[in-house]
Amino acid sequence: MYRNLLVAMDGSEHSKRAAEEAIKLVKETPDAEVTIVYAIDYDKAEKEISKGQTNEQVATARREFLAPLEDLFQREGITSKTVVLNGSPAPAIIDHANEHSYDAVVIGSRGLNPVQQFVLGSVSHKVVKRVKAPVLIVK
């Protein structure tokens, strides 16, 4: 039984499917808590800011795109909290997961082709290799 899950989100359809799987894992556990993590890569955020958006506008936009994923848990009556991490997604998720005692980590897979995965690496692959808790990758 899972009581304490970390669900990595980026607002994509892949992360929505990961959230739906996380719900299945904890739905029958009344005292379960899900921590939704989202990593802000400040290199990308700086590009948004340089397009004329203020820091507050960038933060608001991020909250707005995470809201539907947070609502999934709320509608199911599952306790959740959102934690915004600073840094590149893979290392930020790994560090956070390893600093806390999660029963499991749930993360979506973007389905990179073999060349993209070799050149870019995948966040989910890096998380699986380095997180101490069990990891469920959702396609």
Coordinates of N, CA and C in Angstrom, one line a residue:
M1 N 0.8 -1.2 0.0 CA 0.0 0.0 0.0 C 0.9 1.2 0.0
Y2 N 0.5 2.2 -0.8 CA 1.3 3.5 -0.9 C 0.5 4.6 -0.1
R3 N 1.3 5.2 0.7 CA 0.7 6.3 1.5 C 1.3 7.7 1.1
N4 N 2.6 7.6 0.6 CA 3.3 8.9 0.4 C 3.9 8.8 -1.0
L5 N 3.3 9.4 -2.0 CA 3.8 9.4 -3.3 C 4.3 10.8 -3.8
L6 N 5.3 10.7 -4.6 CA 5.8 11.9 -5.3 C 5.3 11.7 -6.7
V7 N 4.7 12.8 -7.3 CA 4.3 12.7 -8.7 C 5.0 13.9 -9.4
A8 N 5.8 13.6 -10.4 CA 6.5 14.7 -11.1 C 5.6 15.2 -12.2
M9 N 5.4 16.5 -12.3 CA 4.5 17.1 -13.3 C 5.3 18.1 -14.1
D10 N 4.9 18.2 -15.4 CA 5.3 19.3 -16.2 C 4.2 19.9 -17.0
G11 N 2.9 19.5 -16.7 CA 1.8 20.1 -17.4 C 1.4 19.4 -18.7
S12 N 2.2 18.4 -19.1 CA 1.9 17.7 -20.3 C 0.9 16.6 -20.2
E13 N 0.4 16.0 -21.3 CA -0.5 14.9 -21.3 C 0.2 13.7 -20.6
H14 N 1.5 13.6 -20.7 CA 2.2 12.5 -20.1 C 2.1 12.6 -18.6
S15 N 2.3 13.8 -18.1 CA 2.2 14.0 -16.6 C 0.7 13.8 -16.1
K16 N -0.2 14.2 -17.0 CA -1.6 14.0 -16.6 C -1.9 12.5 -16.4
R17 N -1.4 11.6 -17.3 CA -1.6 10.2 -17.2 C -0.8 9.7 -16.0
A18 N 0.3 10.3 -15.7 CA 1.0 9.8 -14.4 C 0.2 10.2 -13.2
A19 N -0.5 11.3 -13.2 CA -1.3 11.7 -12.1 C -2.5 10.7 -12.0
E20 N -3.1 10.3 -13.1 CA -4.2 9.4 -13.1 C -3.8 8.0 -12.5
E21 N -2.6 7.6 -12.8 CA -2.0 6.3 -12.3 C -1.8 6.5 -10.8
A22 N -1.2 7.6 -10.4 CA -1.0 7.9 -9.0 C -2.3 7.8 -8.2
I23 N -3.4 8.3 -8.7 CA -4.7 8.3 -8.1 C -5.1 6.8 -7.9
K24 N -4.9 6.0 -8.9 CA -5.2 4.6 -8.7 C -4.4 3.9 -7.6
L25 N -3.2 4.3 -7.4 CA -2.3 3.7 -6.4 C -2.7 4.1 -5.0
V26 N -3.3 5.3 -4.8 CA -3.6 5.7 -3.4 C -5.1 5.9 -3.1
K27 N -5.9 5.7 -4.1 CA -7.4 6.0 -4.0 C -8.0 5.3 -2.8
E28 N -7.6 4.0 -2.5 CA -8.2 3.3 -1.4 C -7.5 3.5 -0.1
T29 N -6.6 4.4 0.0 CA -5.8 4.6 1.2 C -6.2 6.0 1.7
P30 N -7.0 6.0 2.8 CA -7.6 7.3 3.2 C -6.5 8.3 3.7
D31 N -5.5 7.8 4.3 CA -4.5 8.8 4.8 C -3.3 9.0 3.9
A32 N -3.5 8.7 2.6 CA -2.4 8.9 1.6 C -2.3 10.4 1.3
E33 N -1.0 10.7 1.0 CA -0.7 12.1 0.6 C 0.2 12.0 -0.7
V34 N -0.2 12.9 -1.6 CA 0.6 13.0 -2.9 C 1.3 14.3 -2.9
T35 N 2.6 14.3 -3.2 CA 3.3 15.5 -3.4 C 3.6 15.7 -4.9
I36 N 3.0 16.8 -5.4 CA 3.2 17.1 -6.8 C 4.4 18.0 -6.9
V37 N 5.4 17.6 -7.7 CA 6.6 18.4 -7.9 C 6.7 18.9 -9.3
Y38 N 7.1 20.1 -9.4 CA 7.3 20.8 -10.7 C 8.6 21.5 -10.6
A39 N 9.5 21.2 -11.5 CA 10.8 21.8 -11.5 C 10.9 23.0 -12.5
I40 N 11.3 24.1 -12.0 CA 11.5 25.3 -12.9 C 12.9 25.4 -13.3
D41 N 13.1 25.3 -14.6 CA 14.5 25.5 -15.2 C 14.6 26.9 -15.5
Y42 N 15.4 27.6 -14.6 CA 15.5 29.1 -14.7 C 16.2 29.5 -16.0
D43 N 16.9 28.7 -16.7 CA 17.4 29.1 -18.0 C 16.2 29.3 -19.0
K44 N 15.2 28.5 -18.9 CA 14.0 28.6 -19.8 C 13.2 29.8 -19.3
A45 N 13.1 29.9 -17.9 CA 12.3 31.0 -17.4 C 12.9 32.3 -17.8
E46 N 14.2 32.4 -17.8 CA 14.8 33.7 -18.2 C 14.4 34.1 -19.6
K47 N 14.2 33.1 -20.5 CA 13.8 33.4 -21.9 C 12.4 33.9 -21.9
E48 N 11.5 33.3 -21.0 CA 10.1 33.8 -20.9 C 10.1 35.3 -20.4
I49 N 11.0 35.5 -19.4 CA 11.0 36.9 -18.9 C 11.6 37.9 -19.9
S50 N 12.5 37.4 -20.7 CA 13.1 38.3 -21.7 C 12.1 38.6 -22.8
K51 N 11.0 37.8 -22.9 CA 10.0 38.1 -23.9 C 9.0 39.1 -23.4
G52 N 9.3 39.7 -22.3 CA 8.5 40.8 -21.7 C 7.6 40.4 -20.6
Q53 N 7.7 39.1 -20.1 CA 6.9 38.7 -19.0 C 7.6 39.0 -17.7
T54 N 6.9 39.4 -16.7 CA 7.5 39.7 -15.4 C 7.6 38.3 -14.6
N55 N 8.4 38.3 -13.6 CA 8.5 37.1 -12.8 C 7.1 36.6 -12.3
E56 N 6.3 37.6 -11.9 CA 5.0 37.3 -11.4 C 4.1 36.7 -12.5
Q57 N 4.2 37.2 -13.7 CA 3.4 36.6 -14.8 C 3.9 35.2 -15.1
V58 N 5.2 34.9 -15.0 CA 5.7 33.6 -15.3 C 5.2 32.6 -14.2
A59 N 5.2 33.1 -12.9 CA 4.8 32.2 -11.8 C 3.3 32.0 -11.9
T60 N 2.5 33.0 -12.3 CA 1.1 32.8 -12.5 C 0.7 31.8 -13.6
A61 N 1.4 31.9 -14.7 CA 1.2 31.0 -15.8 C 1.5 29.6 -15.4
R62 N 2.6 29.4 -14.6 CA 2.9 28.0 -14.2 C 1.9 27.5 -13.3
R63 N 1.4 28.3 -12.3 CA 0.3 27.9 -11.4 C -0.9 27.5 -12.2
E64 N -1.3 28.3 -13.2 CA -2.5 28.0 -14.0 C -2.4 26.7 -14.8
F65 N -1.2 26.4 -15.3 CA -1.1 25.1 -16.0 C -1.0 23.9 -15.1
L66 N -0.6 24.1 -13.9 CA -0.6 23.0 -12.9 C -2.0 22.8 -12.2
A67 N -2.8 23.8 -12.2 CA -4.1 23.7 -11.5 C -4.9 22.5 -12.0
P68 N -5.1 22.2 -13.3 CA -5.9 21.1 -13.7 C -5.4 19.8 -13.1
L69 N -4.1 19.6 -13.0 CA -3.5 18.4 -12.4 C -3.7 18.3 -10.9
E70 N -3.6 19.5 -10.2 CA -4.0 19.5 -8.8 C -5.4 19.2 -8.6
D71 N -6.3 19.7 -9.5 CA -7.7 19.4 -9.4 C -8.1 17.9 -9.5
L72 N -7.3 17.2 -10.3 CA -7.5 15.7 -10.4 C -7.5 15.1 -9.0
F73 N -6.5 15.4 -8.2 CA -6.4 14.8 -6.9 C -7.5 15.3 -6.0
Q74 N -7.8 16.6 -6.0 CA -8.9 17.2 -5.2 C -10.2 16.5 -5.5
R75 N -10.5 16.4 -6.7 CA -11.8 15.7 -7.1 C -12.0 14.3 -6.6
E76 N -10.8 13.6 -6.4 CA -10.8 12.3 -5.9 C -10.7 12.2 -4.4
G77 N -10.6 13.4 -3.7 CA -10.6 13.4 -2.3 C -9.2 13.0 -1.8
I78 N -8.2 13.1 -2.6 CA -6.8 12.7 -2.2 C -6.0 14.0 -1.7
T79 N -5.5 13.9 -0.5 CA -4.7 15.0 0.0 C -3.4 15.2 -0.9
S80 N -3.2 16.4 -1.3 CA -2.0 16.7 -2.2 C -1.4 18.0 -1.8
K81 N -0.2 18.2 -2.1 CA 0.5 19.5 -2.0 C 1.4 19.6 -3.2
T82 N 1.6 20.9 -3.6 CA 2.5 21.1 -4.7 C 3.8 21.8 -4.2
V83 N 4.9 21.2 -4.7 CA 6.2 21.8 -4.4 C 6.9 22.2 -5.7
V84 N 7.3 23.4 -5.8 CA 8.0 23.9 -7.0 C 9.5 23.8 -6.7
L85 N 10.2 23.1 -7.5 CA 11.6 22.9 -7.3 C 12.4 23.9 -8.2
N86 N 13.6 24.2 -7.8 CA 14.4 25.1 -8.6 C 15.5 24.3 -9.3
G87 N 15.6 24.4 -10.6 CA 16.7 23.8 -11.4 C 16.2 22.9 -12.5
S88 N 17.2 22.3 -13.1 CA 16.9 21.3 -14.2 C 16.0 20.2 -13.7
P89 N 15.0 19.7 -14.4 CA 14.0 18.8 -13.9 C 14.6 17.5 -13.3
A90 N 15.5 16.8 -14.0 CA 16.0 15.5 -13.5 C 16.7 15.6 -12.2
P91 N 17.8 16.5 -12.1 CA 18.5 16.6 -10.8 C 17.6 17.1 -9.7
A92 N 16.7 18.1 -10.0 CA 15.9 18.6 -9.0 C 14.9 17.6 -8.4
I93 N 14.3 16.8 -9.3 CA 13.4 15.7 -8.8 C 14.2 14.7 -8.0
I94 N 15.3 14.3 -8.5 CA 16.1 13.3 -7.8 C 16.5 13.7 -6.4
D95 N 17.0 14.9 -6.4 CA 17.4 15.4 -5.0 C 16.3 15.5 -4.1
H96 N 15.1 16.0 -4.5 CA 14.0 16.1 -3.7 C 13.5 14.8 -3.2
A97 N 13.4 13.8 -4.2 CA 12.9 12.5 -3.8 C 13.8 11.8 -2.8
N98 N 15.1 12.0 -3.0 CA 16.1 11.3 -2.1 C 16.2 12.0 -0.7
E99 N 15.7 13.2 -0.6 CA 15.8 13.9 0.6 C 14.5 13.6 1.5
H100 N 13.5 13.0 0.9 CA 12.3 12.7 1.6 C 12.0 11.2 1.5
S101 N 11.1 10.8 2.4 CA 10.9 9.3 2.4 C 9.5 9.0 1.6
Y102 N 9.6 9.0 0.3 CA 8.4 8.6 -0.5 C 8.4 7.1 -0.6
D103 N 7.1 6.6 -0.7 CA 7.0 5.2 -0.9 C 7.2 4.9 -2.4
A104 N 7.0 5.8 -3.3 CA 7.2 5.6 -4.7 C 7.2 7.0 -5.4
V105 N 7.7 7.0 -6.6 CA 7.7 8.2 -7.5 C 7.0 7.8 -8.7
V106 N 6.1 8.6 -9.2 CA 5.4 8.4 -10.4 C 5.7 9.5 -11.4
I107 N 6.1 9.2 -12.6 CA 6.5 10.2 -13.6 C 6.1 9.7 -15.0
G108 N 5.8 10.7 -15.8 CA 5.4 10.4 -17.2 C 6.6 10.3 -18.1
S109 N 6.4 9.5 -19.1 CA 7.5 9.3 -20.1 C 7.1 10.1 -21.4
R110 N 8.0 10.9 -21.9 CA 7.7 11.6 -23.1 C 7.8 10.8 -24.4
G111 N 8.4 9.6 -24.2 CA 8.5 8.7 -25.4 C 9.5 9.2 -26.4
L112 N 10.7 9.6 -26.0 CA 11.7 10.1 -26.9 C 12.1 8.9 -27.8
N113 N 12.5 9.2 -29.0 CA 13.0 8.1 -29.9 C 14.4 7.8 -29.4
P114 N 15.0 6.7 -29.9 CA 16.3 6.3 -29.4 C 17.4 7.3 -29.6
V115 N 17.4 8.0 -30.7 CA 18.4 9.1 -30.9 C 18.3 10.2 -30.0
Q116 N 17.0 10.7 -29.8 CA 16.8 11.8 -28.9 C 17.2 11.4 -27.5
Q117 N 16.8 10.2 -27.1 CA 17.1 9.7 -25.7 C 18.7 9.6 -25.5
F118 N 19.4 9.2 -26.5 CA 20.8 9.1 -26.4 C 21.5 10.5 -26.3
V119 N 21.0 11.4 -27.2 CA 21.6 12.7 -27.2 C 21.2 13.6 -26.0
L120 N 19.9 13.6 -25.7 CA 19.3 14.5 -24.7 C 19.2 13.8 -23.3
G121 N 19.0 12.5 -23.3 CA 18.7 11.8 -22.1 C 17.3 12.1 -21.8
S122 N 16.7 11.3 -20.9 CA 15.3 11.5 -20.6 C 15.2 11.7 -19.1
V123 N 14.3 12.6 -18.7 CA 14.1 12.9 -17.3 C 13.7 11.6 -16.5
S124 N 12.8 10.9 -17.1 CA 12.3 9.7 -16.4 C 13.4 8.6 -16.3
H125 N 14.2 8.5 -17.3 CA 15.4 7.5 -17.3 C 16.4 7.9 -16.2
K126 N 16.7 9.2 -16.1 CA 17.6 9.7 -15.1 C 17.0 9.5 -13.7
V127 N 15.7 9.7 -13.5 CA 15.1 9.6 -12.2 C 15.1 8.1 -11.8
V128 N 14.8 7.2 -12.7 CA 14.8 5.8 -12.4 C 16.2 5.3 -11.9
K129 N 17.2 5.8 -12.6 CA 18.6 5.4 -12.3 C 19.0 5.9 -10.9
R130 N 18.5 7.1 -10.5 CA 19.1 7.7 -9.3 C 18.3 7.9 -8.1
V131 N 17.0 7.7 -8.2 CA 16.1 7.8 -7.1 C 16.1 6.5 -6.3
K132 N 16.1 6.6 -5.0 CA 16.2 5.4 -4.1 C 14.9 4.7 -3.9
A133 N 13.8 5.4 -4.1 CA 12.4 4.8 -4.0 C 12.0 4.1 -5.3
P134 N 11.1 3.2 -5.3 CA 10.6 2.6 -6.5 C 10.0 3.7 -7.4
V135 N 10.2 3.5 -8.7 CA 9.7 4.5 -9.7 C 8.8 3.9 -10.7
L136 N 7.6 4.5 -10.9 CA 6.7 4.0 -11.9 C 6.7 5.0 -13.1
I137 N 7.1 4.6 -14.3 CA 7.1 5.4 -15.5 C 5.8 5.1 -16.2
V138 N 5.0 6.2 -16.5 CA 3.7 6.0 -17.2 C 3.9 6.6 -18.6
K139 N 3.5 5.7 -19.6 CA 3.5 6.1 -21.0 C 2.2 6.7 -21.4

